[in-house]
Amino acid sequence: MYTMKKNLITVLIIFFILFSCKSDKSDNENLEIDTSLLYGVWAFNKSDPHAVFMINKDEYYLVDYDGDGSINYTLEGKELKIFYDGSMQWGKITSVTQDSLKIKWRDTDIETKYVRFPED
């Protein structure tokens, strides 16, 4: 009886450790786009003096932002959801190539075109 109770406690401790190590940020799932093309620094055009945002597997970083520009996001299928200041911006990635990115943002219902920002 003591061994069974000890085994149960061990299993519960292992389960608790594994569960507590899980990240709060949801993993990107069911991707329909090539993230190697998506990840990078993006601007409205190549001659802009600064980028608009940077995205990688860990964060969406908004360049022109008051405060910390690092923002959590999720990517599922072609849907990009950005969470900041208690609100969410949602967009559908309609196209991504080595040099260009198009996102149709739900709040404006307009497709925004971005170009990869030169990293000189």
CSV table of C-alpha atoms in Angstrom, one decimal:
chain,number,residue,atom,x,y,z
A,1,MET,CA,0.0,0.0,0.0
A,2,TYR,CA,2.8,2.4,0.9
A,3,THR,CA,4.6,1.7,-2.4
A,4,MET,CA,1.4,2.4,-4.4
A,5,LYS,CA,0.9,5.7,-2.6
A,6,LYS,CA,4.5,6.6,-3.2
A,7,ASN,CA,4.3,5.8,-6.9
A,8,LEU,CA,1.1,7.8,-7.2
A,9,ILE,CA,2.7,10.8,-5.6
A,10,THR,CA,5.8,10.5,-7.8
A,11,VAL,CA,3.6,10.4,-10.9
A,12,LEU,CA,1.6,13.4,-9.7
A,13,ILE,CA,4.8,15.3,-9.1
A,14,ILE,CA,6.2,14.5,-12.5
A,15,PHE,CA,2.9,15.5,-14.1
A,16,PHE,CA,2.9,18.8,-12.2
A,17,ILE,CA,6.5,19.6,-13.2
A,18,LEU,CA,5.7,18.9,-16.9
A,19,PHE,CA,2.5,20.9,-16.8
A,20,SER,CA,4.2,23.9,-15.1
A,21,CYS,CA,7.0,24.0,-17.6
A,22,LYS,CA,4.6,24.5,-20.5
A,23,SER,CA,4.8,28.0,-21.9
A,24,ASP,CA,2.0,30.5,-21.4
A,25,LYS,CA,2.3,31.4,-25.1
A,26,SER,CA,0.4,29.0,-27.4
A,27,ASP,CA,2.5,27.2,-29.9
A,28,ASN,CA,1.9,28.1,-33.5
A,29,GLU,CA,-0.2,25.3,-35.0
A,30,ASN,CA,-1.5,24.0,-38.3
A,31,LEU,CA,0.7,26.4,-40.3
A,32,GLU,CA,-0.2,27.0,-43.9
A,33,ILE,CA,2.7,29.3,-44.5
A,34,ASP,CA,6.4,28.9,-44.6
A,35,THR,CA,7.7,30.6,-41.4
A,36,SER,CA,11.2,30.8,-42.8
A,37,LEU,CA,9.8,33.3,-45.3
A,38,LEU,CA,7.6,35.1,-42.6
A,39,TYR,CA,10.2,35.5,-39.9
A,40,GLY,CA,12.2,38.7,-40.3
A,41,VAL,CA,12.0,42.5,-40.3
A,42,TRP,CA,9.3,44.2,-42.4
A,43,ALA,CA,8.7,47.7,-43.6
A,44,PHE,CA,6.2,49.5,-45.8
A,45,ASN,CA,8.9,50.1,-48.5
A,46,LYS,CA,12.6,49.6,-48.7
A,47,SER,CA,13.4,53.3,-48.6
A,48,ASP,CA,11.7,53.8,-45.2
A,49,PRO,CA,14.2,54.9,-42.5
A,50,HIS,CA,12.9,52.2,-40.1
A,51,ALA,CA,11.0,49.0,-40.1
A,52,VAL,CA,7.4,48.5,-39.0
A,53,PHE,CA,7.7,45.2,-37.2
A,54,MET,CA,9.9,42.2,-36.7
A,55,ILE,CA,8.5,38.7,-36.2
A,56,ASN,CA,10.3,35.5,-35.2
A,57,LYS,CA,9.2,32.2,-33.5
A,58,ASP,CA,9.1,33.9,-30.1
A,59,GLU,CA,7.7,37.4,-30.5
A,60,TYR,CA,6.2,40.0,-32.7
A,61,TYR,CA,8.1,43.2,-32.1
A,62,LEU,CA,6.4,46.5,-33.1
A,63,VAL,CA,9.0,49.1,-33.8
A,64,ASP,CA,7.0,52.3,-33.3
A,65,TYR,CA,5.4,51.5,-29.9
A,66,ASP,CA,5.4,53.5,-26.7
A,67,GLY,CA,6.9,51.1,-24.1
A,68,ASP,CA,8.1,47.6,-24.7
A,69,GLY,CA,7.5,46.7,-28.3
A,70,SER,CA,7.7,42.9,-27.7
A,71,ILE,CA,4.2,41.5,-28.2
A,72,ASN,CA,2.8,38.0,-27.9
A,73,TYR,CA,1.2,36.5,-31.0
A,74,THR,CA,-0.2,33.3,-32.3
A,75,LEU,CA,-0.1,31.9,-35.8
A,76,GLU,CA,-2.6,29.3,-36.8
A,77,GLY,CA,-3.1,28.4,-40.5
A,78,LYS,CA,-2.8,31.8,-42.1
A,79,GLU,CA,-4.3,33.7,-39.2
A,80,LEU,CA,-2.0,36.0,-37.3
A,81,LYS,CA,-3.3,37.3,-33.9
A,82,ILE,CA,-1.4,39.9,-32.1
A,83,PHE,CA,-2.1,40.6,-28.4
A,84,TYR,CA,-1.2,43.9,-26.8
A,85,ASP,CA,-2.5,46.2,-24.1
A,86,GLY,CA,-5.6,44.1,-23.5
A,87,SER,CA,-6.6,44.0,-27.1
A,88,MET,CA,-6.1,41.8,-30.2
A,89,GLN,CA,-5.4,42.6,-33.8
A,90,TRP,CA,-6.3,39.9,-36.2
A,91,GLY,CA,-5.0,39.5,-39.8
A,92,LYS,CA,-4.9,36.8,-42.5
A,93,ILE,CA,-1.6,36.4,-44.3
A,94,THR,CA,-2.6,36.3,-48.0
A,95,SER,CA,0.9,36.1,-49.4
A,96,VAL,CA,4.5,35.7,-48.2
A,97,THR,CA,7.6,35.4,-50.3
A,98,GLN,CA,11.3,36.1,-49.7
A,99,ASP,CA,10.8,39.8,-50.3
A,100,SER,CA,7.2,40.6,-49.7
A,101,LEU,CA,4.4,40.0,-47.2
A,102,LYS,CA,0.7,40.8,-47.5
A,103,ILE,CA,-1.7,40.8,-44.6
A,104,LYS,CA,-5.4,41.5,-44.7
A,105,TRP,CA,-6.2,43.1,-41.3
A,106,ARG,CA,-9.7,42.5,-40.1
A,107,ASP,CA,-10.1,45.9,-38.4
A,108,THR,CA,-9.5,47.8,-41.7
A,109,ASP,CA,-10.5,45.1,-44.2
A,110,ILE,CA,-7.6,46.3,-46.3
A,111,GLU,CA,-4.7,44.2,-47.5
A,112,THR,CA,-1.4,45.8,-46.3
A,113,LYS,CA,1.7,45.2,-48.3
A,114,TYR,CA,5.1,45.0,-46.6
A,115,VAL,CA,8.6,44.5,-48.0
A,116,ARG,CA,11.6,42.8,-46.2
A,117,PHE,CA,13.6,45.6,-44.5
A,118,PRO,CA,17.2,45.7,-45.7
A,119,GLU,CA,19.5,44.4,-42.9
A,120,ASP,CA,22.7,46.3,-43.8
